[in-house]
XYZ file of C-alpha atoms in Angstrom:
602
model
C -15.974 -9.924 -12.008
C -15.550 -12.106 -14.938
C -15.697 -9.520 -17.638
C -12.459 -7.733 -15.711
C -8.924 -7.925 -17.432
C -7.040 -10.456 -15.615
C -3.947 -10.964 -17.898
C -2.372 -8.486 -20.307
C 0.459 -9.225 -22.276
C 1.884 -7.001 -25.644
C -0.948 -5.030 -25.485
C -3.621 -8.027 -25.585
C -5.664 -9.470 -22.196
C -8.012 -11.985 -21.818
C -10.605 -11.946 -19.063
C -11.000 -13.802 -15.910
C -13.707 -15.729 -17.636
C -11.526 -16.392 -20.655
C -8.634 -17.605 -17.944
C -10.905 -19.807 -15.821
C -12.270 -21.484 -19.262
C -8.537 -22.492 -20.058
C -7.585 -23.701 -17.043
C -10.702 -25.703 -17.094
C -9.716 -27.296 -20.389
C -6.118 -27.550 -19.053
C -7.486 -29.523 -15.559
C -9.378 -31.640 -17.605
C -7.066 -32.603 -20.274
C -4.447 -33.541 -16.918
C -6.973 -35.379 -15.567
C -7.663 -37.404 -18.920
C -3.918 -38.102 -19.050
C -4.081 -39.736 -15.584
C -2.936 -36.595 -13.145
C -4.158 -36.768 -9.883
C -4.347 -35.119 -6.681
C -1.049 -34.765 -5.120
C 0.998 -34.967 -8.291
C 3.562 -32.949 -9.591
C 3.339 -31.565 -13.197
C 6.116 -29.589 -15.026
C 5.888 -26.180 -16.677
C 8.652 -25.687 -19.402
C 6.738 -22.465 -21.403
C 7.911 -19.138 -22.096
C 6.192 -16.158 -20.354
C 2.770 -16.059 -21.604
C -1.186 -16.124 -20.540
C -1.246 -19.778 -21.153
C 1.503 -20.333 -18.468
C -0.730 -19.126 -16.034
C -3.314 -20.783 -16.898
C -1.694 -23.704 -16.769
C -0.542 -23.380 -13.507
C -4.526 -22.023 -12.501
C -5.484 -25.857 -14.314
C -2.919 -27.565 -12.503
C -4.503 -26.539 -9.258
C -7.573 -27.097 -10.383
C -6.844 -30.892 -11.208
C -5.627 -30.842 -7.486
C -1.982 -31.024 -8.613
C 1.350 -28.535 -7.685
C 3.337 -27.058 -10.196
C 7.190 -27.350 -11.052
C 7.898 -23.933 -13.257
C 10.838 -24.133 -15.379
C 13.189 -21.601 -16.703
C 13.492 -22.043 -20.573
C 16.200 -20.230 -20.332
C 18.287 -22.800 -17.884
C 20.674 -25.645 -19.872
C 19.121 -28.966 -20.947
C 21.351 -30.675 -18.796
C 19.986 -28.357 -15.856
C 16.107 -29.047 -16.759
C 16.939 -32.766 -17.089
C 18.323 -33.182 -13.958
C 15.512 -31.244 -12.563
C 13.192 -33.236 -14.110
C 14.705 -36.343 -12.727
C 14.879 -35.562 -9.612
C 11.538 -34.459 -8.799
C 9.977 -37.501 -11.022
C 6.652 -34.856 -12.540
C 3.689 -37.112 -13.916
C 3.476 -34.751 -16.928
C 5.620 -31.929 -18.423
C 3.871 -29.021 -20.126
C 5.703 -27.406 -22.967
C 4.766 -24.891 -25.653
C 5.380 -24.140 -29.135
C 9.172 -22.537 -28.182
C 10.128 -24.771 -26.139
C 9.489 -28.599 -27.226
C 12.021 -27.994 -30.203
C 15.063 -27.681 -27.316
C 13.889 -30.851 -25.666
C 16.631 -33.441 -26.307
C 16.274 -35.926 -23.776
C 12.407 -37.101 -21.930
C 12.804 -38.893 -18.771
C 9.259 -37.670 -18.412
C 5.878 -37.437 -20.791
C 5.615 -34.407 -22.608
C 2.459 -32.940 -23.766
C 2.408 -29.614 -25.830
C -0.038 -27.140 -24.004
C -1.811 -26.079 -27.007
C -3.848 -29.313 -27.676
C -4.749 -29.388 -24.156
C -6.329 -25.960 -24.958
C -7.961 -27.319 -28.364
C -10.465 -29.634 -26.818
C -12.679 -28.591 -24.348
C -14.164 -29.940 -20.570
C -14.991 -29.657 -17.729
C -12.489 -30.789 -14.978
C -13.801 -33.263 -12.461
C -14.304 -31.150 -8.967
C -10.804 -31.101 -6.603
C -11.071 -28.839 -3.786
C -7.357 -28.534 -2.703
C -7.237 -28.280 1.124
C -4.443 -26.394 3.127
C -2.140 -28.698 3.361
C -2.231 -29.770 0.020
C 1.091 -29.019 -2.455
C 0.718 -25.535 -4.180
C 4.157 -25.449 -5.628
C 7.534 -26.684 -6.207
C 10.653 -24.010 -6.838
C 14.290 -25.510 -6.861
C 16.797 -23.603 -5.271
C 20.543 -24.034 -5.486
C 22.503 -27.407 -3.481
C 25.416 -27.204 -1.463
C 26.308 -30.779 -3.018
C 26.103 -30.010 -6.435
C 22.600 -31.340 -6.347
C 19.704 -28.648 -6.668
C 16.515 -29.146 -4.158
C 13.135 -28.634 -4.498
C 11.351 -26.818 -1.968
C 7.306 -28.257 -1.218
C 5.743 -25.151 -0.714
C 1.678 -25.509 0.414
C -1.442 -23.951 -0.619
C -1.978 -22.773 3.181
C 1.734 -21.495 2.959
C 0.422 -19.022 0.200
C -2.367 -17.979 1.819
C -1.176 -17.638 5.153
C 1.552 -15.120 3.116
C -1.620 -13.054 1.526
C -3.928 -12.732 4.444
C -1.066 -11.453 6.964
C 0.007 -8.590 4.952
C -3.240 -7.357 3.344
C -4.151 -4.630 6.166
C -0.645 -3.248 5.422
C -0.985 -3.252 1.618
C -4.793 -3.087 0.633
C -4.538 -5.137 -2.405
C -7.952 -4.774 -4.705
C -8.776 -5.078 -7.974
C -8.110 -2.043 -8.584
C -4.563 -2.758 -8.962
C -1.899 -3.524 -11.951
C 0.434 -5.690 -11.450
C 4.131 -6.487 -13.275
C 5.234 -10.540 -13.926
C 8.821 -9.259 -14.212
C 10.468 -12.569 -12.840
C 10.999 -15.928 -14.006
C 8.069 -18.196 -12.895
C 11.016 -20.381 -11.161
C 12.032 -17.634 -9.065
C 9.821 -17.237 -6.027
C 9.140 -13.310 -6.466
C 7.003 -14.502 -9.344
C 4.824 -16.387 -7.022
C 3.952 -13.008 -4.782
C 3.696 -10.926 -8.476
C 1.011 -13.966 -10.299
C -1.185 -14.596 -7.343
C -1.028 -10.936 -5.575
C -2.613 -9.836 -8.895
C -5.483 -13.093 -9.729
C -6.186 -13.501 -5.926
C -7.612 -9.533 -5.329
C -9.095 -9.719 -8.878
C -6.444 -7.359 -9.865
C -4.634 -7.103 -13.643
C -1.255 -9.014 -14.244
C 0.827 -7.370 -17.139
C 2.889 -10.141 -18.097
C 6.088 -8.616 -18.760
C 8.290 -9.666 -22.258
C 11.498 -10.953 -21.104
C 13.360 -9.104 -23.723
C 11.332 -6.023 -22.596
C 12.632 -6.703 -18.574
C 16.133 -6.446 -19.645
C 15.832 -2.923 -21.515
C 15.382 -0.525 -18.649
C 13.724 2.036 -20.915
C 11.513 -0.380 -22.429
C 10.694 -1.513 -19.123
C 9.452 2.201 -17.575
C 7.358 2.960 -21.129
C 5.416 -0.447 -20.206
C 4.712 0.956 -16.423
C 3.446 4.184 -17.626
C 1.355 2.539 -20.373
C -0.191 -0.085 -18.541
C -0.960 2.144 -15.705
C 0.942 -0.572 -13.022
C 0.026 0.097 -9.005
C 2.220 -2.726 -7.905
C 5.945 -3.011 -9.048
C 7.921 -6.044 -7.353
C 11.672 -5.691 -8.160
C 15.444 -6.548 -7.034
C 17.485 -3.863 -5.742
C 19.782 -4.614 -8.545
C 16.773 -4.707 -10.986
C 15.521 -1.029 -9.575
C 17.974 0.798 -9.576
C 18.329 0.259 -13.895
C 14.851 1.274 -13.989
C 15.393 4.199 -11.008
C 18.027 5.465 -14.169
C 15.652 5.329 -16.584
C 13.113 6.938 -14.588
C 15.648 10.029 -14.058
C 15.669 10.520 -17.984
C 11.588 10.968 -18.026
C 9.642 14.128 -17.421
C 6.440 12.522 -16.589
C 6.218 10.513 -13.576
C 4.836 6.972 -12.818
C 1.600 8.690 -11.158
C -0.414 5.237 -10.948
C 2.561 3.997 -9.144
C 1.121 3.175 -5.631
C 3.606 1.078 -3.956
C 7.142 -0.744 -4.925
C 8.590 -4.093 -3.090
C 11.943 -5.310 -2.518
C 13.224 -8.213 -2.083
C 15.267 -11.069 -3.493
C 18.626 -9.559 -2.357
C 19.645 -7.457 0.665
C 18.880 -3.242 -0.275
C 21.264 -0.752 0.045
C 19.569 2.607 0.746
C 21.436 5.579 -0.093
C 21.257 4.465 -4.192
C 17.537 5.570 -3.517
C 18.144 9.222 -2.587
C 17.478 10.183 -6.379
C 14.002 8.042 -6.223
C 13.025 10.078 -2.783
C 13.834 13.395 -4.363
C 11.399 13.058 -6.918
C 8.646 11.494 -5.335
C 8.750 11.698 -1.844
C 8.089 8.811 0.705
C 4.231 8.175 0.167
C 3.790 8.090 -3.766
C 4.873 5.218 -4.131
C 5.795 3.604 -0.779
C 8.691 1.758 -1.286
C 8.855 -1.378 1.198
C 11.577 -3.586 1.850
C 10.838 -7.510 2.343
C 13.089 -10.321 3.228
C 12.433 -13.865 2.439
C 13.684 -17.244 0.818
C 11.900 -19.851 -0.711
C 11.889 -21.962 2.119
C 9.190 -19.343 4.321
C 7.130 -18.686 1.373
C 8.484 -15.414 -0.534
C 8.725 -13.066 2.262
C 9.149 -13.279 6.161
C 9.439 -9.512 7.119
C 8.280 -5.673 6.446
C 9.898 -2.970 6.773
C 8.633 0.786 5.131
C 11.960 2.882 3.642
C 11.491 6.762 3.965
C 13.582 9.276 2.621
C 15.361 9.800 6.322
C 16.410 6.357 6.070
C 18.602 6.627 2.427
C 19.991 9.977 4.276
C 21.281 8.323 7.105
C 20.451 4.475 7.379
C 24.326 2.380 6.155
C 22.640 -0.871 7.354
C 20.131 -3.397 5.596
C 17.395 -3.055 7.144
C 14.370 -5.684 6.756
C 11.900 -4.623 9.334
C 9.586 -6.852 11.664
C 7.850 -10.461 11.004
C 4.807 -10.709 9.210
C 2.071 -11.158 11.399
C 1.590 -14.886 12.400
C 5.070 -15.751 12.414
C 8.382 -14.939 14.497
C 11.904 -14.749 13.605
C 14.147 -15.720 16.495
C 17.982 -14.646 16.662
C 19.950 -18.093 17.414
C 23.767 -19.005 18.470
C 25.476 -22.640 17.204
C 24.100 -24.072 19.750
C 21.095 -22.685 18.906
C 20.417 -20.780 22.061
C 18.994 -16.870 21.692
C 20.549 -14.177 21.060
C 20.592 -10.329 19.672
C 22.449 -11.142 17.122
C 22.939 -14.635 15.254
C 21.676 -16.680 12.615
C 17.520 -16.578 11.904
C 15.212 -19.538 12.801
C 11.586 -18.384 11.099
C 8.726 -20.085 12.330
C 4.951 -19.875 11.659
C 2.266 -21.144 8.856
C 4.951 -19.669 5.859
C 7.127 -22.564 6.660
C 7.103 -24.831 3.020
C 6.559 -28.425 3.766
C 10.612 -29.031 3.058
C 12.306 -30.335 0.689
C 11.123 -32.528 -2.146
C 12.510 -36.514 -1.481
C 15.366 -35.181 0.854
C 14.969 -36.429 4.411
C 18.054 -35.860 6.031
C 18.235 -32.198 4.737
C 14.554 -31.840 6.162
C 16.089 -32.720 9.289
C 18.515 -30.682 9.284
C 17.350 -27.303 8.223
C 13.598 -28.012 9.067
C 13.145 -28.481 12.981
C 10.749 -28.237 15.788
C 10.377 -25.239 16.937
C 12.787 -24.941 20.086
C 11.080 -22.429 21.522
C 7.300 -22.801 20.742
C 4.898 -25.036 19.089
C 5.461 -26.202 14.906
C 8.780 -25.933 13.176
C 11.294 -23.434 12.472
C 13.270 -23.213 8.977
C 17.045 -22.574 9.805
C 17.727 -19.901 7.298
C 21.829 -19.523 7.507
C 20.980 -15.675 7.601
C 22.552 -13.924 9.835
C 20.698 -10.981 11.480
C 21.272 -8.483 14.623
C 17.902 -6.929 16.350
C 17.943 -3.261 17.373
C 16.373 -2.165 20.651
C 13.169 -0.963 18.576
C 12.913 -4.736 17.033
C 13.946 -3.798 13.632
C 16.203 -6.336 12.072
C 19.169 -5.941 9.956
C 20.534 -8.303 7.637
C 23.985 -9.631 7.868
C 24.592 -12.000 5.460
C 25.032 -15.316 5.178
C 26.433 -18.075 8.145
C 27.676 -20.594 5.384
C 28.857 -19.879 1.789
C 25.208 -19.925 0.315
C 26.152 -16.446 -1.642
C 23.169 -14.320 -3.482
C 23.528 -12.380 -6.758
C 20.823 -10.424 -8.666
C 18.143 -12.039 -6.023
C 18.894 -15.456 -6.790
C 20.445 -18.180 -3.622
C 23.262 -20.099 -4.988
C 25.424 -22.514 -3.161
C 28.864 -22.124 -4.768
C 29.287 -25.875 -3.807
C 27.044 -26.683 -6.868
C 28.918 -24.836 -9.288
C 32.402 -26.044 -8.182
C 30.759 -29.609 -9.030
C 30.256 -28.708 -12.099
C 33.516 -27.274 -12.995
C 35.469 -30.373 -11.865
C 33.721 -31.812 -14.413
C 35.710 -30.092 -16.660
C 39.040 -32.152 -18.005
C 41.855 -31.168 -16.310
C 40.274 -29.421 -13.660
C 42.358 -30.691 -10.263
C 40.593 -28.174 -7.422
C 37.644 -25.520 -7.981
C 36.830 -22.986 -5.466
C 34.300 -20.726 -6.144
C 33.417 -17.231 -4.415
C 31.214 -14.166 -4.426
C 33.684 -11.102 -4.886
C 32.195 -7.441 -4.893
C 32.441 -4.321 -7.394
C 32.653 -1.662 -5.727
C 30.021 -0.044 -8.727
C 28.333 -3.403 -10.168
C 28.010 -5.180 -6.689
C 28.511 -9.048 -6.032
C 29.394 -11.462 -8.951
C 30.980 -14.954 -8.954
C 34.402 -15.647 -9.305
C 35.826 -19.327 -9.865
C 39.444 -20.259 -9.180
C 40.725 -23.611 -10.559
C 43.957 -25.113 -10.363
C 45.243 -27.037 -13.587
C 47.860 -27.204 -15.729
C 48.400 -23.809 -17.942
C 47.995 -25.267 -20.819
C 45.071 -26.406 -20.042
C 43.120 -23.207 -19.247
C 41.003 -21.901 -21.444
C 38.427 -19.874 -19.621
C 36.343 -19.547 -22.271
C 36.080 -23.001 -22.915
C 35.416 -23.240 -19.384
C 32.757 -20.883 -19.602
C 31.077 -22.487 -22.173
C 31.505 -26.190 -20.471
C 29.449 -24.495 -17.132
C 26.829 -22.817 -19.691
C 26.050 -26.562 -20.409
C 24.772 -27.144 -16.906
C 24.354 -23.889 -15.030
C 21.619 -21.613 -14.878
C 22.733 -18.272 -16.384
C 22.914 -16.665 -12.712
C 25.293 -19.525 -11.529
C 27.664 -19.198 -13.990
C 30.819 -17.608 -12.725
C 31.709 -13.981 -14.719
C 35.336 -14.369 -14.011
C 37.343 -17.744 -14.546
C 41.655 -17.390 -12.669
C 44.220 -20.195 -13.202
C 46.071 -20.729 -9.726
C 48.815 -22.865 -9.003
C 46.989 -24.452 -5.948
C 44.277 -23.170 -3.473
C 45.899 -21.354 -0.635
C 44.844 -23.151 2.828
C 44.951 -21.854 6.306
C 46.488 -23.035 9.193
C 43.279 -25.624 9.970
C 43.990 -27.088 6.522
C 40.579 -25.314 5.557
C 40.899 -23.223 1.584
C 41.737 -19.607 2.333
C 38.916 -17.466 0.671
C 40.444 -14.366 1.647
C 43.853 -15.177 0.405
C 42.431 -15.414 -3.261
C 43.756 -12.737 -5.791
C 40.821 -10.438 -6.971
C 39.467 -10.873 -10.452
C 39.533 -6.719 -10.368
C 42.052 -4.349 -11.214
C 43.466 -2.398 -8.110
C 42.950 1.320 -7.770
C 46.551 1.597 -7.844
C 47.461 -0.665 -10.784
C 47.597 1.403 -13.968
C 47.033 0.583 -18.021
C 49.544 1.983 -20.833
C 47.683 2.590 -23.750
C 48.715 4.165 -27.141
C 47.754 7.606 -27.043
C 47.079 7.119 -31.293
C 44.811 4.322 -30.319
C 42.929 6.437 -27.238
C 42.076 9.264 -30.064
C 39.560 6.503 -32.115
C 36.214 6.341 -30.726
C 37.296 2.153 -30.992
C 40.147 2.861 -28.721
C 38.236 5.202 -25.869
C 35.284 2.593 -26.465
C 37.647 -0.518 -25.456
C 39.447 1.598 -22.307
C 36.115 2.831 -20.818
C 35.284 -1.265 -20.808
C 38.791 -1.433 -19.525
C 38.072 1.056 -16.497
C 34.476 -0.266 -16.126
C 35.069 -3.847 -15.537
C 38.694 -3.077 -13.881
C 40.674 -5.507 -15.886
C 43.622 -5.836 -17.723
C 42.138 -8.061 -20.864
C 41.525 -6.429 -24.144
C 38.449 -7.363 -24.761
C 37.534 -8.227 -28.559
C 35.560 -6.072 -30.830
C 32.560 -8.372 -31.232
C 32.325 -9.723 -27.673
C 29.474 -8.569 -25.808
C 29.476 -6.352 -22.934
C 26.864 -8.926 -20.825
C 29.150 -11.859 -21.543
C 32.691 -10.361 -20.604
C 31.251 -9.761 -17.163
C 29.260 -7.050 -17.247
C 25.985 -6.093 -15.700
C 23.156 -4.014 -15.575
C 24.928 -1.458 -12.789
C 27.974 -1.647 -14.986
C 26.051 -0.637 -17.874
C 25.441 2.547 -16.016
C 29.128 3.135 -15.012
C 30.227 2.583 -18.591
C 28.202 4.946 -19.622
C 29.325 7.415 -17.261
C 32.994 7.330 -18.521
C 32.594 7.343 -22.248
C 30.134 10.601 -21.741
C 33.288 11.865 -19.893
C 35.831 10.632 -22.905
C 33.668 11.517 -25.957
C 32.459 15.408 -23.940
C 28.393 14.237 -25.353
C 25.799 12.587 -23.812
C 24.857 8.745 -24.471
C 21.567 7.355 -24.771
C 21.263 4.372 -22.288
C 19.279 2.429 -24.793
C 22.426 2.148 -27.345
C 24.576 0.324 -24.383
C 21.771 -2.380 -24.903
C 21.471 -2.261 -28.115
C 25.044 -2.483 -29.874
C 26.412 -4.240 -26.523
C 30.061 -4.905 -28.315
C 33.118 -2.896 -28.873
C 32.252 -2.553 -32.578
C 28.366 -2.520 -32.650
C 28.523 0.411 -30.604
C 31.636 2.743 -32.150
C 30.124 2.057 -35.312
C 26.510 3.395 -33.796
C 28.969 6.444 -32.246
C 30.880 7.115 -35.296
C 27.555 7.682 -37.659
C 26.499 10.990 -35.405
C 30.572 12.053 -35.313
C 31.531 10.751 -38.579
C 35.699 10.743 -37.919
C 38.307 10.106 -40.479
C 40.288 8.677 -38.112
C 41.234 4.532 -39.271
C 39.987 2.000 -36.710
C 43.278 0.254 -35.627
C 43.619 -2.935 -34.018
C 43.208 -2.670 -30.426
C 45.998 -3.313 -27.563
C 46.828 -2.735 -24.901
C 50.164 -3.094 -21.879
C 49.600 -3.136 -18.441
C 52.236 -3.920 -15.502
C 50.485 -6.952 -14.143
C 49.147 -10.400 -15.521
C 46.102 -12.891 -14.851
C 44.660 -16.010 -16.432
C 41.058 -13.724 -16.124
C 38.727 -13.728 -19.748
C 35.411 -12.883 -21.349
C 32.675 -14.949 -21.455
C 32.260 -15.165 -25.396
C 28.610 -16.609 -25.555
C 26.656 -15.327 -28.289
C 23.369 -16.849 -27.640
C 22.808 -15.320 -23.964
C 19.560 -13.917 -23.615
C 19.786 -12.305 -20.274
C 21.437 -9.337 -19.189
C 21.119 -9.517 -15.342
C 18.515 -11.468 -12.950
């Protein structure tokens, strides 16, 4: 109904009326400026209402939208923005100050919204372009995947008797609008008539922040990472009240451990809220399977489980030689398969085939997956280096590309290494001359160019790459960026009795290295993470005997902001000496020391 909230966003919503009569003015001022059916346009705008109504007025001028991250380097848009060759670019207030270079026309959003019209008709069929999401390269080179309108609603229609969308429901925009999840969160809400609370992105990084906004709003439908859950699973824990409008919570993004959920279970059961698990990559059109998680399963279940195909579509287990199997590498077929790959030919050819063993195509995932004898799949992982952290694909092909752009940089091999508390991160081992390491330098030189979830958390100097017998680089002969449980620190016992001193060894034990980190560097930027957040806490409640409010990990994130914040409720006498520290091992490993980083995890 038109008088319904559609949007919501710090406590203000606008109608669906109020949205269509945007998007009408946007359509119309694209179609003025020459945009026509088929084209591309660009979205470079912060979270907001008007972003979705742009994208609403892009479709209804016929056209497919490109969403940008604001957040992502120039040199990262720019390149974007070359390669896929938009007619227009939409930016906001925000974000036309940061634009530095224009390989394409710009036109600021708000005087599209200033003068009114009525778009000419376009009645998008099928097969038209819906969408355009870039997704890490293997060559350095990041790739645009041509997702349709019949894609999206092929997605929708399959899964509705399982979920009973309505407009009854609330839903969260918690993602970026260039990370596919946002696609299922926008539309899942607008196309049942339901509410989308458009979530702050400052407000998505403070776990706390984040559960007051469910409970307020009333949301039915929470999308999340595991990674991204179990923060708010934390927070959750510290409430009395529950989420009681909380119908049902999705997973997906990254593969879901389910034992970390036992706490969830134990306070509301398996029905209120169901949680489901969904895999999926950009390439199928969000999500290709189902799978329900009870309570039994985080008792017992060690195994990633992601369920059955969506209706419509199969998943079929294949060998190299792409012959079936019980347990191989997943081809997905069925009407989620995107058009391909924007201007990339041989790549369509090569990861978008016909269907070997039916009619259409298949998309050859690089997912490896085994089927049990009841048809549930589990997830293995990937078949080539394609890594994921925090939900997001990355190739670590494209990040080695850009560190070799760094002077002096000889070799670059980049790898996903695992926490046993914080989970998968990137490490990147170069080989250069030692005085020409600087990992923070280095750091900052991949900020430049690199997404913020691309961007390697811990930078080693090695002599050369180690190689195995086939002349191939030895991953697993790489030293880890962590501390082993055996290696010890030696730390003056003066220094350990100053909140300063405990403060700098719990980040010592947390992130399992040997660097002192600096008073002012913060926690996010020497390699730290949401999960980590969580473990830090855990051992400075254990050094200081009191309970720690989550919140103040966020918000005095360094050495000094947050002894400072500790030493007003203890008030010591004790001086604040300078920090060190000796340990019986050495590594070229550093912080990150950004202090403009706005995100915390993806």
């Amino acid at each position: 109904e038109p008088h319904l909230a559609a949007l919501t966003m710090d406590g203000y919503s606008i109608s669906y009326a109020e949205l269509c009569k945007r998007a009408d003015r946007i359509a119309h001022g694209l179609q003025q400026r020459g945009v026509e059916p088929g084209s591309i346009v660009a979205l470079l705008c912060e979270r907001s209402p008007d972003l979705i109504a742009a994208m609403l007025g892009i479709w209804r001028a016929g056209a497919a939208y490109l969403p940008l991250d604001p957040g992502y380097p120039a040199e990262r848009i720019q390149q974007t923005l070359e390669d896929a060759s938009p007619a227009l670019l939409l930016v906001d207030k925000h974000t036309e100050k940061g634009l530095t270079q224009r390989c394409c026309v710009s036109v600021a959003l708000e005087s599209m919204l200033a003068h009114p019209g009525r778009p000419a008709a376009v009645t998008a069929a099928p097969d038209d372009l819906a969408y355009v999401i870039y997704t890490s390269g293997s060559t350095g080179k990041p790739k645009g995947v041509q997702v349709t309108h019949g894609n999206l609603l092929h997605l929708f229609r399959q899964i509705e008797p399982w979920f009973h969308f309505d407009r009854e429901d609330v839903w969260t925009m918690f993602h970026s609008a260039a990370f596919d999840f946002s696609v299922f969160e926008i539309w899942g809400a607008l196309l049942y008539g339901g509410r989308l609370v458009i979530v702050p992105h400052a407000t998505s990084r403070i776990p706390q922040d984040f559960r007051a906004l469910l409970e307020r709003e009333r949301v039915t439908v929470l999308c999340q990472t595991p990674s991204a859950f179990q923060m708010l699973q934390t927070a959750e824990m510290e409430c009395d009240e529950k989420l009681d409008a909380l119908r049902v919570v999705v997973f997906g993004g990254e593969a879901l451990n389910f034992r970390p959920l036992l706490p969830w279970f134990e306070r509301y059961g398996d029905c209120s809220p169901k949680l489901i698990n969904m895999y999926g990559i950009t390439e199928t059109t969000v999500h290709a399977t189902y799978r329900p998680v009870l309570r039994s399963d985080a008792e017992t279940v060690t195994e990633s489980l992601i369920g059955i195909p969506i209706p419509g579509s199969e998943i079929y287990l294949v060998d190299k030689h792409l012959q079936r199997t019980d347990e191989g590498e997943m081809l997905i077929a069925g009407p989620g398969v995107a058009l391909g790959y924007l201007g990339r030919p041989e790549l369509n050819a090569e990861r978008f085939l016909p269907n070997p063993f039916g009619e259409g195509r298949v998309y050859r995932s690089g997912d490896l997956a085994r089927r049990k004898p009841d048809g549930d799949l589990v997830y293995l992982g990937r078949a080539d280096r394609q890594v994921k952290i925090h939900g997001f694909r990355i190739e670590p092909g494209e990040v080695e590309a850009a560190l070799l752009r760094y002077p002096g940089v000889r070799h670059a091999c980049v790898c996903a290494v695992t926490h046993p508390v914080a989970g998968a991160s990137l490490a990147a081992y170069v080989v250069c001359d030692p005085e020409q390491f600087d990992a923070s330098a280095l750091a900052a030189h991949a900020a430049q160019s690199l997404p913020p979830q691309m961007r390697p958390a811990h930078f080693l100097r090695i002599n050369a790459l180690p190689l195995t017998v086939n002349g191939k680089v030895n991953r697993d002969a790489l030293p880890s960026p962590f501390m082993l449980e055996s290696e010890t620190r030696i730390v003056s016992q003066q220094i350990l009795d100053t909140i300063p001193g405990k403060v700098a060894h719990a980040w010592q034990t947390v992130l399992r290295t040997e660097s002192v980190p600096a008073a002012d560097v913060n926690f996010f930027e020497a390699g730290g993470n949401s999960l980590l957040l969580l473990a830090l806490k855990a051992v400075l409640e254990r050094q200081l005997d009191r309970t720690i409010p989550t919140v103040w990990l966020f918000q005095f994130p360094t050495i000094h902001e947050l002894s400072e914040r500790l030493k007003q409720e203890t008030q010591p006498s004790l001086p604040s000496p300078t920090l060190h520290a000796v340990s019986n091992h050495t590594r070229s490993v550093a912080f990150r020391p950004f202090r403009q980083r706005k995100e915390l995890t993806q």
